[in-house]
Amino acid sequence: MAPDSFNSFPLRNARVHEVFGPSAFGFAAIVAAQMAGDFMWVREAWRGDILHPVGLATICGPEKLLAAQTANQTDSLAVAEEALKDGALSLVVIEITRPLDLREGRRLQLAAKAGNTVGLCLIPEGMGSNAAETRWRATPVFDAEREGSTLMRWEIIKNKSGTVGAWDVRWDRENRRLHVVSPPVQRAGSQDMAG
Amino acid sequence: MWFPRLSSERALRIWPVDAPFALTLRQNNTEQVYCLNAQAEKLGLHRGMSVADARAFCPDLVTRPARPDLDARFLSALRRWATRYCPWVGRDGTDGLVLDVTGSTHLWGSEANMLEDMRRRAGRAGLTVRLGLANTRGAAWALAHYGNGATLAQEPQKALAHLPVAALRLDETMSTALQRLGLRTIGDLCATARAPLARRFGPKLMLRLDQALGHSPETVNPEADPPHYGVRLTFPDPIGLMADVMAATSRLLGPLCDKLKTHEAGARALTLTLRRVDQGSQQVELRLAAAMRDPRRILPLFERGLSEVDAGFGIDQMRLVAAVVEPLPVQQIGAASARSSGPDRLNDLITRIGTRIGLENVQRFLPADSHIPERSFIIAPAAYSTAENGWSVGRPRPLRLFPPEPIAGTGPRPPERFRWRRMALATARTTGPERIAPEWWLDDEGWRTGMRDYWHVETRQGRRLWLYYTPQNPGWFVQGEFA
């Protein structure tokens, strides 16, 4: 697949998308960096993994971030729905810990539509919801050529309005842009490394 | 009205002590006696002496730290109480009140009766009070502070003649200088020629003398009561429908917001109390992310709280109080208000989310000046902070941070192969070490193991991890993951 067909990104507006894999945080940060307005990160307070704002600063400004700490997933979803519906934010990231049922997924989707906001669920692997517009797997790839690289493989494994595919991307820290490196078919060596 | 032992008596009202008692305040780097009770004064202690001296005089002295802020609040409560005698009440220094009772003494029969009533009520509250009543404020002050028992004075000149010059509200140096000149009483001072005195002591002495004798006017400045932001509504018939309650809330919000507007204030927290027919009451609290006074914006924010109210047999009274109020100046309509519609919307959103999960759980990250990764940022409630720019990115930092997870490894170089979270990983490239020493001035449980050498490890499997080695207690840990 040619790099110019990387048309599922930036994510489609007014929809809820899903991402999983080890680089899901990086994916979410890059999505936020490409949006103009503020964004909200909804997480359950008990989780040990936290977003490190200093690390985030290389991708997007932490001053755009509002973090909401909730007690459980029900609260998370309620907060996310409220934030999506309001439209004051451009992106709402939700950390999901148990699978969404159809009703919850659909409600988020409707809220995103009402507020014209992008929703992004960080899901554990295999816990996708049927209502999601796209589902991505983001995995880091070892870059033999550059030191301190941010080479990642982004695979789109579900797409309601387009085709699936896989791309190797790298975040350019200096210019704050995303580079699509080369089609993975030409990099057969890296494919089994990523597995 | 002078309360010579206001501070100590306030403290003793809360926690009575039947012994010599003193309040201490740290001044000029020493603990000094701030206020005493009568027993301690009888033993010869006085204000301003050091606590060590006071203890030498009186070993069983009970001391407690002074709280001047609480004393000021107590005095303002007394000021409100004193409006029972006349509407014109002002504060006088930190321990006195000044009342303009012109025209209100007849309500107690006579001036003496009124003073008696004041003394009786203050005594019942456990306060020592010294009163002075005279035609001028200066003379009343002199009588209260220096008139030994004499409280009433019709003729200021006569009543004040035998009082010492300090009774004219003069400072220490001036009254000492006057005494050195042989002018011990106010009567002496009146008999002296004015011009040389004014030349020597400045206009202040003559001003004070004139004020005490009534030759020059002095006003009492009454304090206005702080505005009360509360409204209530009583219904002829109990209501119970959500729409009715919302309509009533909007009726209450109107006058409250008008009042806030006239005082250029905005509510930060609102409490709506709903009294039911069976005398039970329920409260709905609303904490706002920003001070506001627009009823149309506040009303929808109440919706969630009101939907949880159990109306029972009906609600027959509602009370709305702005519990926390902040100044909010009136803004000109125009470019500024158009620009600020974004933050307003965001603040509304923060309020709505805050009513569900608590306003302190909607947070913002602020940069902090520390090399310790866990302390390089501050988490602050978004409602009480503004976004700060100024994140400095020196060395690369991971995007995801977790509590350190130990891995097997020896030696100061990162291990070639290791297992982390049940994954076998092989090191492909390492960058480091970056040594971070613990901040010795803060005791942190996690940093007891000493300094850390951080490595950026890129694995052949793709994962880019942040490892550290603790040379003082050898061991390897994973603390973060890069994007």
XYZ file of C-alpha atoms in Angstrom:
678
model
C 0.000 0.000 0.000
C 1.434 3.347 -0.929
C 2.100 5.916 1.796
C -0.242 8.457 0.229
C -3.209 6.243 1.021
C -2.770 6.991 4.724
C -6.169 8.628 4.723
C -7.687 7.233 7.900
C -5.511 9.619 9.853
C -6.147 12.207 11.275
C -9.077 10.407 12.847
C -12.509 11.116 11.486
C -14.206 13.902 13.406
C -17.334 13.414 15.554
C -16.641 9.699 15.984
C -15.265 7.450 18.682
C -12.168 5.454 17.792
C -10.269 2.734 19.603
C -6.606 1.979 19.979
C -4.717 -0.767 21.768
C -1.192 -2.076 21.968
C 1.970 -0.966 23.752
C 2.137 2.382 21.941
C -1.469 3.374 22.580
C -0.365 6.294 24.758
C 1.902 7.535 21.979
C -0.933 7.204 19.482
C -3.266 9.207 21.689
C -0.627 11.887 22.257
C 0.003 12.226 18.526
C -3.733 12.475 17.841
C -3.931 15.239 20.472
C -0.943 17.039 18.960
C -2.703 17.300 15.633
C -5.802 18.877 17.158
C -6.027 22.563 17.817
C -8.000 22.741 21.045
C -7.764 21.348 24.552
C -8.170 17.694 25.255
C -9.241 15.634 28.219
C -7.751 12.396 29.481
C -10.180 10.345 31.564
C -8.650 7.592 33.673
C -9.527 5.605 36.719
C -7.619 6.808 39.721
C -6.402 3.384 40.840
C -4.372 2.694 37.707
C -0.625 2.653 38.198
C 0.395 3.737 34.723
C 0.199 7.479 34.448
C 0.799 9.828 31.591
C 4.063 11.659 32.229
C 3.553 15.303 31.251
C 7.260 15.943 30.714
C 7.367 13.057 28.258
C 4.180 14.335 26.668
C 5.787 17.731 26.131
C 7.899 16.322 23.260
C 4.726 15.470 21.368
C 2.088 17.960 22.416
C 1.844 20.709 24.999
C 0.697 19.453 28.412
C -1.008 22.830 28.958
C -3.741 21.629 26.612
C -4.449 18.649 28.839
C -7.193 18.283 31.408
C -6.997 15.064 33.391
C -10.076 13.574 35.052
C -9.595 10.960 37.765
C -12.616 8.766 38.295
C -13.492 6.069 40.793
C -14.716 3.444 38.333
C -15.509 2.894 34.705
C -19.130 3.977 35.051
C -17.915 7.392 36.185
C -15.316 7.410 33.417
C -17.969 6.836 30.805
C -20.277 9.456 32.298
C -17.479 12.033 32.343
C -16.468 11.116 28.812
C -20.029 11.386 27.562
C -20.423 14.795 29.187
C -17.126 16.019 27.748
C -17.848 14.681 24.271
C -21.313 16.163 24.180
C -20.192 19.607 25.327
C -18.015 20.385 22.345
C -15.625 22.669 24.246
C -12.837 20.134 23.803
C -11.484 18.730 20.597
C -10.497 15.289 21.875
C -11.481 13.064 24.778
C -9.244 10.108 25.617
C -10.816 7.402 27.781
C -8.886 4.580 29.401
C -11.139 1.522 29.325
C -10.644 -1.392 31.711
C -13.611 -3.635 30.939
C -15.342 -4.194 27.610
C -18.071 -1.763 26.612
C -21.429 -3.196 25.772
C -23.319 -2.060 22.708
C -25.379 0.505 24.595
C -22.349 2.210 26.165
C -20.446 2.241 22.895
C -23.400 3.682 21.047
C -23.985 6.370 23.680
C -20.390 7.521 23.382
C -20.754 7.568 19.616
C -23.915 9.695 19.828
C -22.289 12.052 22.308
C -19.299 12.509 19.992
C -21.673 13.258 17.165
C -23.630 15.789 19.243
C -20.540 17.689 20.314
C -18.549 17.263 17.098
C -15.679 15.911 19.168
C -13.276 13.039 18.605
C -13.349 10.279 21.197
C -10.495 7.840 21.602
C -10.758 4.760 23.814
C -7.550 3.136 24.999
C -8.670 -0.460 25.286
C -6.975 -3.614 26.488
C -6.382 -5.971 23.595
C -9.497 -7.815 22.447
C -11.982 -5.611 24.282
C -13.158 -3.597 21.336
C -16.692 -2.335 21.025
C -18.763 -2.829 17.911
C -19.738 0.817 17.881
C -16.196 2.105 17.286
C -15.518 3.862 14.022
C -11.956 2.552 13.688
C -9.759 0.309 15.759
C -5.998 0.647 15.708
C -3.135 -1.431 16.997
C -0.053 0.627 17.811
C 3.205 -1.194 18.472
C 6.702 0.194 18.753
C 9.259 -0.988 16.213
C 12.987 -1.135 16.755
C 14.693 1.344 14.481
C 18.126 0.071 13.544
C 19.099 3.324 11.846
C 18.382 6.063 14.353
C 18.973 6.414 18.022
C 16.067 7.536 20.207
C 13.624 7.030 17.365
C 9.883 6.913 17.789
C 9.241 4.438 15.013
C 5.883 2.744 15.459
C 3.671 0.471 13.449
C 0.072 1.581 13.277
C -2.313 -1.031 11.978
C -5.922 -0.270 11.389
C -7.779 -3.518 11.997
C -11.327 -2.244 11.857
C -12.672 0.563 9.772
C -16.339 1.327 9.267
C -15.812 3.684 6.354
C -12.631 2.662 4.616
C -10.050 -0.029 4.204
C -7.702 -1.567 6.705
C -3.955 -1.273 6.432
C -0.676 -0.890 8.244
C 1.850 1.928 8.282
C 5.181 2.610 9.888
C 5.228 6.102 11.277
C 7.726 8.225 13.135
C 7.093 11.342 15.211
C 9.396 14.206 14.351
C 10.130 15.947 17.665
C 11.718 19.035 16.130
C 9.030 19.896 13.629
C 6.180 18.297 15.550
C 4.924 16.323 12.641
C 4.176 12.761 11.825
C 6.213 11.064 9.095
C 4.983 7.972 7.381
C 8.201 6.068 6.866
C 7.673 3.455 4.175
C 5.227 0.713 3.430
C 5.832 -2.207 5.732
C 5.821 -4.685 2.840
C 9.269 -3.432 1.896
C 10.491 -3.902 5.444
C 9.876 -7.587 5.776
C 12.604 -7.834 8.395
C 10.848 -5.604 10.858
C 7.569 -7.444 10.570
C 8.552 -10.484 12.581
C 10.351 -8.315 15.101
C 7.144 -6.513 15.836
C 5.256 -9.724 16.466
C -16.075 50.537 75.114
C -12.680 49.143 75.851
C -11.993 45.436 76.351
C -8.625 45.480 78.116
C -8.265 41.692 78.102
C -10.094 40.815 74.929
C -7.676 38.202 73.563
C -7.160 36.223 76.736
C -10.826 36.304 77.595
C -11.723 35.074 74.141
C -9.357 32.161 74.615
C -10.689 31.464 78.105
C -14.289 31.474 76.879
C -13.434 28.508 74.668
C -11.304 26.701 77.260
C -11.601 28.055 80.783
C -8.555 27.942 83.039
C -8.629 28.873 86.695
C -5.009 29.935 87.067
C -2.715 32.724 85.900
C -3.031 32.617 82.135
C -1.227 34.305 79.282
C -1.335 34.335 75.524
C 2.036 34.441 73.832
C 2.985 35.798 70.469
C 6.300 35.492 68.691
C 7.582 38.983 68.057
C 11.086 40.166 67.274
C 12.241 36.562 67.418
C 11.190 36.022 71.029
C 8.065 34.707 72.632
C 6.356 37.634 74.290
C 3.342 37.910 76.524
C 0.495 39.181 74.378
C -2.433 39.233 76.760
C -3.038 38.222 80.382
C -5.967 37.397 82.584
C -6.755 39.220 85.821
C -5.011 36.682 88.055
C -1.797 36.956 86.084
C -1.924 40.740 86.128
C -2.306 40.673 89.886
C 0.962 38.742 90.103
C 2.758 41.629 88.440
C 3.068 40.315 84.925
C 2.569 42.799 82.125
C 2.194 42.855 78.379
C 5.316 42.718 76.257
C 7.515 40.920 78.761
C 9.190 37.772 77.533
C 7.595 34.461 78.370
C 10.757 33.234 80.081
C 10.638 36.196 82.490
C 6.950 35.667 83.124
C 7.563 32.029 83.983
C 10.298 33.061 86.398
C 7.781 35.308 88.190
C 5.025 32.780 88.126
C 6.013 29.135 87.557
C 2.437 27.854 87.220
C 1.553 30.241 84.415
C -0.643 28.610 81.759
C 0.221 29.852 78.289
C -1.299 29.415 74.868
C -0.360 30.903 71.521
C -2.245 34.069 70.589
C -4.423 34.214 67.484
C -4.786 37.875 66.442
C -6.907 36.897 63.422
C -9.488 35.186 65.624
C -9.423 38.169 67.985
C -10.265 40.453 65.090
C -13.169 38.205 64.138
C -14.362 38.181 67.718
C -14.219 41.961 67.842
C -16.259 42.236 64.666
C -18.835 39.913 66.230
C -18.904 42.210 69.252
C -19.346 45.138 66.928
C -22.410 43.488 65.466
C -23.677 42.795 68.983
C -23.175 46.426 69.978
C -25.604 47.582 67.308
C -28.280 46.704 69.898
C -27.415 49.995 71.592
C -27.196 52.206 68.543
C -26.783 51.769 64.799
C -23.573 53.803 64.638
C -20.819 51.435 65.803
C -17.218 51.438 64.703
C -14.089 49.604 65.716
C -11.429 51.378 67.729
C -8.029 49.765 67.387
C -7.802 46.052 68.017
C -9.605 45.908 71.346
C -12.213 48.617 71.474
C -15.529 49.711 70.049
C -16.805 53.208 69.623
C -20.537 53.860 69.684
C -22.357 57.046 68.815
C -25.307 56.740 71.202
C -26.703 60.188 70.570
C -30.470 59.877 70.716
C -30.663 56.255 71.763
C -29.924 56.423 75.499
C -33.520 57.130 76.408
C -34.398 53.594 75.336
C -32.677 52.398 78.513
C -34.087 55.141 80.653
C -30.875 57.008 81.171
C -27.223 56.974 80.201
C -26.233 55.313 83.452
C -28.765 52.553 82.913
C -27.426 51.886 79.473
C -23.857 51.640 80.726
C -25.035 49.309 83.456
C -26.735 47.113 80.861
C -23.560 47.022 78.736
C -21.460 46.072 81.729
C -23.870 43.380 82.839
C -24.137 41.754 79.427
C -20.405 41.854 78.790
C -19.775 40.412 82.239
C -22.183 37.596 81.535
C -20.170 36.814 78.395
C -17.002 36.672 80.495
C -15.541 39.906 79.207
C -13.981 42.698 81.198
C -15.182 45.960 79.783
C -14.272 49.524 80.619
C -16.716 52.135 79.501
C -16.489 55.811 78.929
C -19.308 58.080 77.888
C -18.670 61.667 76.956
C -19.603 64.355 74.496
C -16.599 63.642 72.290
C -14.930 60.492 71.093
C -11.565 61.545 72.511
C -12.995 62.205 75.962
C -14.837 58.885 75.984
C -11.624 57.095 75.064
C -9.784 58.886 77.851
C -12.427 57.979 80.403
C -12.537 54.343 79.333
C -8.782 53.901 79.461
C -7.780 56.225 82.294
C -10.897 57.303 84.157
C -10.830 55.244 87.336
C -14.437 54.271 87.584
C -15.692 57.607 86.326
C -17.532 56.829 83.162
C -19.928 59.698 82.683
C -18.806 63.134 81.744
C -21.076 66.008 80.901
C -18.389 68.662 80.874
C -15.287 67.288 79.117
C -12.979 70.028 80.311
C -13.757 69.324 83.945
C -13.814 65.541 83.720
C -10.553 65.293 81.853
C -8.606 67.861 83.837
C -7.124 65.381 86.281
C -6.413 62.592 83.779
C -2.808 61.999 82.639
C -1.726 63.336 79.250
C -1.467 59.794 77.839
C -5.272 59.734 77.884
C -5.188 61.993 74.808
C -4.233 59.005 72.583
C -0.636 60.161 72.346
C 2.260 57.870 71.648
C 4.710 56.843 74.325
C 7.526 59.256 73.438
C 5.270 62.308 73.307
C 3.594 61.648 76.630
C 6.962 60.995 78.294
C 8.312 64.243 76.908
C 5.278 66.116 78.200
C 5.734 64.632 81.646
C 9.375 65.713 81.649
C 8.153 69.235 81.028
C 5.976 68.916 84.100
C 2.743 68.719 82.161
C 1.289 65.660 83.863
C -2.434 66.104 83.424
C -4.691 67.340 80.717
C -5.597 70.250 82.983
C -1.925 71.341 82.992
C -1.877 71.096 79.245
C -4.961 73.265 78.836
C -3.448 75.928 81.056
C -0.267 76.141 78.977
C 0.107 78.450 76.000
C -0.689 76.603 72.794
C 1.824 78.091 70.367
C 5.065 76.854 72.032
C 3.532 73.405 72.507
C 2.515 73.197 68.845
C 5.989 74.313 67.804
C 7.641 71.699 69.940
C 5.320 68.686 69.471
C 3.728 69.339 66.110
C 0.057 69.732 65.288
C -0.916 66.261 66.480
C -0.904 67.094 70.190
C -3.153 70.099 69.701
C -5.436 68.114 67.416
C -5.854 65.404 70.030
C -6.515 67.949 72.726
C -9.100 69.741 70.611
C -10.779 66.483 69.695
C -11.039 65.474 73.342
C -12.448 68.837 74.357
C -14.789 69.034 71.413
C -13.173 72.015 69.673
C -12.519 70.043 66.525
C -14.832 67.343 65.212
C -14.126 63.638 65.022
C -16.436 61.135 63.446
C -17.282 57.565 64.259
C -16.936 55.371 61.212
C -19.523 52.657 61.370
C -18.744 49.530 59.404
C -21.205 48.243 56.911
C -22.328 44.687 57.426
C -20.953 42.396 54.740
C -23.646 41.651 52.191
C -25.570 38.459 52.746
C -25.954 36.377 49.619
C -29.003 34.318 50.386
C -32.573 34.240 49.157
C -35.512 32.059 50.001
C -38.875 31.212 48.612
C -41.847 29.758 50.492
C -44.668 28.121 48.615
C -48.361 28.258 49.502
C -48.643 24.621 48.421
C -45.863 22.020 48.413
C -44.273 21.244 45.079
C -42.651 18.035 43.924
C -42.202 18.076 40.175
C -38.737 18.507 38.724
C -39.906 21.259 36.375
C -41.475 23.171 39.285
C -38.340 22.907 41.378
C -36.252 24.115 38.462
C -38.623 27.035 37.889
C -38.417 27.956 41.570
C -34.625 27.708 41.449
C -34.538 30.054 38.509
C -36.722 32.502 40.471
C -34.283 32.363 43.361
C -31.269 32.728 41.092
C -32.566 35.963 39.599
C -32.452 38.132 42.764
C -29.308 36.413 44.022
C -27.437 37.125 40.811
C -28.700 40.717 40.818
C -27.302 41.137 44.291
C -24.006 39.577 43.261
C -23.899 41.943 40.336
C -24.411 45.070 42.431
C -21.519 43.991 44.642
C -19.399 42.997 41.631
C -19.035 39.496 42.979
C -19.500 36.023 41.581
C -20.528 32.833 43.334
C -18.031 30.025 43.573
C -20.167 27.630 45.610
C -23.926 27.593 45.972
C -26.063 25.680 48.437
C -29.714 25.056 47.741
C -31.669 23.863 50.766
C -35.030 22.271 50.102
C -37.331 22.014 53.105
C -39.975 19.391 52.873
C -43.449 19.356 54.365
C -42.336 16.847 57.011
C -39.659 19.321 58.244
C -36.884 17.257 56.713
C -34.495 19.165 54.525
C -32.126 18.273 51.754
C -29.206 20.188 50.409
C -27.906 20.424 46.896
C -24.415 21.812 46.689
C -22.930 23.195 43.543
C -19.284 24.086 43.273
C -18.425 26.124 40.237
C -15.171 25.967 38.320
C -15.127 29.756 38.013
C -16.907 32.602 39.753
C -20.089 33.400 37.880
C -23.362 35.253 38.294
C -25.292 34.554 35.140
C -28.553 32.815 36.150
C -29.026 31.300 32.720
C -25.669 29.577 32.947
C -25.964 28.467 36.565
C -29.461 26.991 36.291
C -28.593 24.040 33.996
C -25.712 23.149 36.324
C -28.212 22.493 39.127
C -30.048 19.912 37.051
C -27.946 16.929 38.052
C -28.027 17.699 41.776
C -31.762 18.341 41.802
C -32.530 15.124 39.973
C -31.258 13.198 42.997
C -33.491 14.995 45.493
C -36.267 12.996 47.121
C -39.223 15.354 47.338
C -41.218 13.124 49.702
C -44.638 14.674 50.309
C -43.550 17.900 48.693
C -41.200 20.812 49.184
C -42.579 23.955 50.765
C -39.520 26.163 51.152
C -36.328 26.662 49.201
C -33.299 28.618 50.274
C -30.411 29.479 48.014
C -27.164 30.718 49.550
C -23.953 31.641 47.782
C -21.605 29.995 50.262
C -18.353 31.076 48.653
C -18.191 34.391 46.866
C -15.323 35.837 44.901
C -14.917 39.303 43.420
C -15.911 39.372 39.775
C -15.690 42.813 38.210
C -18.144 43.851 35.551
C -16.692 43.433 32.094
C -17.307 45.515 29.082
C -19.171 43.751 26.325
C -17.107 43.587 23.220
C -13.984 41.941 22.006
C -12.976 40.735 25.454
C -16.217 38.895 26.126
C -16.230 37.337 22.683
C -12.741 36.033 23.271
C -13.528 34.628 26.676
C -16.418 32.468 25.510
C -13.982 29.537 25.097
C -12.745 29.443 28.720
C -16.314 30.008 29.910
C -17.491 26.926 28.101
C -14.580 24.955 29.450
C -15.290 26.150 33.001
C -18.922 25.124 32.650
C -17.790 21.710 31.520
C -15.376 21.398 34.439
C -18.205 22.318 36.817
C -20.552 19.741 35.348
C -17.918 17.015 35.477
C -16.900 18.174 38.948
C -20.414 17.679 40.304
C -20.105 14.034 39.335
C -16.541 13.113 40.314
C -15.564 16.018 42.584
C -14.064 19.274 41.439
C -10.605 18.340 42.725
C -10.525 15.304 40.430
C -10.472 17.388 37.282
C -6.834 18.227 37.122
C -4.184 19.989 35.171
C -0.469 19.334 35.067
C 1.822 22.203 35.971
C 5.577 22.176 35.503
C 7.730 21.851 38.600
C 11.421 22.416 39.041
C 12.776 19.013 39.926
C 14.883 16.323 38.285
C 13.048 13.552 40.101
C 10.664 12.181 37.475
C 7.763 11.773 39.883
C 8.161 15.349 41.085
C 8.877 17.100 37.804
C 5.217 18.060 37.555
C 2.458 19.191 39.902
C -1.090 17.954 39.680
C -3.434 20.848 40.462
C -7.231 21.047 40.331
C -8.148 22.658 37.031
C -10.756 24.872 38.679
C -8.175 26.595 40.861
C -5.253 26.878 38.466
C -4.470 28.217 35.067
C -2.592 26.406 32.352
C 1.108 27.130 32.376
C 3.424 26.994 29.485
C 7.065 26.455 30.151
C 7.713 22.766 30.014
C 11.398 22.351 29.467
C 12.394 19.150 27.774
C 16.023 18.504 28.515
C 16.751 14.803 28.574
C 14.251 12.456 26.970
C 11.506 11.400 29.342
C 9.067 8.519 28.964
C 5.467 9.097 28.005
C 4.164 6.524 30.423
C 5.364 6.331 33.998
C 4.631 3.555 36.455
C 5.792 2.540 39.916
C 9.253 0.908 39.579
C 9.046 -2.759 38.637
C 12.125 -4.843 39.498
C 13.788 -6.979 36.825
C 16.638 -9.434 37.061
C 19.965 -7.933 36.195
C 23.436 -7.409 37.610
C 26.188 -4.940 37.064
C 26.048 -1.308 36.089
C 25.340 -2.001 32.384
C 21.780 -2.820 31.299
C 21.216 -6.588 31.004
C 21.424 -8.120 27.532
C 18.238 -10.088 28.018
C 15.602 -9.607 30.656
C 12.005 -10.469 31.411
C 9.522 -7.719 32.130
C 5.774 -8.167 32.519
C 6.185 -11.816 31.414
C 7.833 -10.777 28.152
C 11.293 -11.827 27.125
C 13.120 -8.782 25.827
C 16.544 -8.427 24.271
C 18.433 -5.178 24.525
C 19.379 -3.744 21.138
C 20.614 -0.242 21.959
C 21.136 1.630 25.191
C 21.570 5.308 25.893
C 22.804 6.520 29.221
C 23.424 6.565 32.011
C 21.764 9.679 33.352
C 22.417 9.880 37.055
C 19.706 11.393 39.250
C 20.412 11.829 42.925
C 17.599 11.860 45.473
C 16.530 15.183 46.906
C 17.885 14.797 50.420
C 15.700 17.632 51.737
C 12.578 15.621 51.039
C 12.235 12.173 52.480
C 10.779 9.907 49.829
C 10.080 6.235 50.455
C 10.885 5.294 46.863
C 14.264 6.992 46.862
C 15.654 5.324 50.001
C 17.749 3.081 47.765
C 19.940 6.014 46.847
C 20.823 7.544 43.530
C 19.724 6.079 40.246
C 21.385 5.644 36.862
C 18.706 5.910 34.218
C 19.065 4.175 30.866
C 16.980 4.512 27.755
C 16.860 0.924 26.497
C 15.571 0.070 23.037
C 14.743 -3.585 22.739
C 14.864 -5.757 19.647
C 11.152 -6.435 20.186
C 10.373 -2.747 19.757
C 9.563 -1.701 23.329
C 11.511 1.376 24.446
C 11.852 1.296 28.194
C 13.244 3.534 30.893
C 15.390 1.403 33.169
C 17.382 2.426 36.172
C 20.133 0.892 38.208
C 20.725 1.749 41.848
C 24.490 1.537 42.427
C 24.185 1.869 46.203
C 21.774 -1.075 46.517
C 22.437 -2.989 43.281
C 19.256 -3.734 41.393
C 17.492 -3.006 38.128
C 14.036 -1.523 37.732
C 11.741 -0.461 34.894
C 9.978 2.830 35.516
C 8.592 4.043 32.238
C 7.989 3.491 28.590
C 8.771 5.868 25.769
C 6.395 6.633 22.942
